[in-house]
Coordinates of C-alpha atoms and ligand atoms in Angstrom, one line a residue:
M1 CA 0.1 0.2 0.0
Y2 CA 1.1 3.3 -0.8
V3 CA 2.4 5.2 2.6
C4 CA 3.6 8.6 1.1
L5 CA 1.3 9.7 -1.7
C6 CA 3.8 12.9 -2.4
N7 CA 6.8 10.4 -3.2
A8 CA 4.7 6.9 -4.4
V9 CA 6.6 5.2 -1.5
T10 CA 5.3 2.4 -0.3
D11 CA 5.1 0.2 2.8
R12 CA 6.9 -2.5 1.1
Q13 CA 9.5 -0.3 0.4
I14 CA 10.1 1.2 3.5
K15 CA 10.3 -2.4 5.1
Q16 CA 13.1 -3.2 2.3
A17 CA 14.9 0.1 3.6
I18 CA 14.6 -1.0 7.5
A19 CA 16.0 -4.3 6.1
S20 CA 18.6 -3.1 4.4
G21 CA 20.0 -0.8 7.5
D22 CA 17.6 2.2 7.9
N23 CA 16.5 2.2 11.5
N24 CA 14.4 5.3 11.8
L25 CA 12.2 7.9 9.8
S26 CA 15.2 10.4 9.3
D27 CA 17.3 7.5 7.5
V28 CA 14.5 6.3 5.6
K29 CA 14.0 9.6 4.5
K30 CA 17.5 10.3 3.3
R31 CA 16.5 6.7 1.2
L32 CA 13.0 7.1 -0.3
G33 CA 12.2 10.7 0.2
V34 CA 9.3 9.5 2.5
A35 CA 8.0 12.8 4.6
N36 CA 9.7 15.6 2.9
Q37 CA 6.9 17.1 1.0
C38 CA 3.7 17.3 3.2
G39 CA 4.7 15.6 5.8
K40 CA 1.3 13.8 6.4
C41 CA 2.3 10.4 5.9
A42 CA 5.0 10.9 8.9
Q43 CA 2.8 9.1 11.5
L44 CA 2.0 6.4 9.6
A45 CA 5.6 6.0 8.2
T46 CA 6.8 5.8 11.8
K47 CA 4.9 3.5 13.0
I48 CA 5.7 1.3 10.0
I49 CA 9.6 1.6 10.7
Q50 CA 9.1 0.8 14.8
S51 CA 7.5 -2.9 13.7
A52 CA 10.0 -3.3 11.0
V53 CA 12.8 -2.3 13.2
S54 CA 11.4 -4.6 15.9
E55 CA 10.4 -7.7 13.8
R56 CA 14.6 -7.2 12.4
D57 CA 16.0 -6.9 15.8
N58 CA 13.9 -9.9 17.1
F59 CA 15.1 -12.0 14.1
Y60 CA 18.3 -11.5 14.5
E61 CA 18.2 -12.1 18.7
V62 CA 16.7 -15.3 17.7
A63 CA 19.4 -16.1 14.9
Ligands
LIG101 S1 2.1 11.7 1.7 FE1 4.5 11.8 2.1 S2 5.2 13.3 2.0 FE2 3.1 13.8 1.5

């Protein structure tokens, strides 16, 4: 689903950015441009980022 309409960024792209090492909205903003125009997507993007970081970190704890 599209998270950032201004930049056509999807939740899948955000999750891939987290898997590639991004850790927060600032990192994802630099990589994908999310939330760099109207900013309406920032809250949802942050929730997706936090969830993806948590999943990634839990995966590495178990592995
Ligand atoms: S919807 Fe993301 S900056 Fe506007």
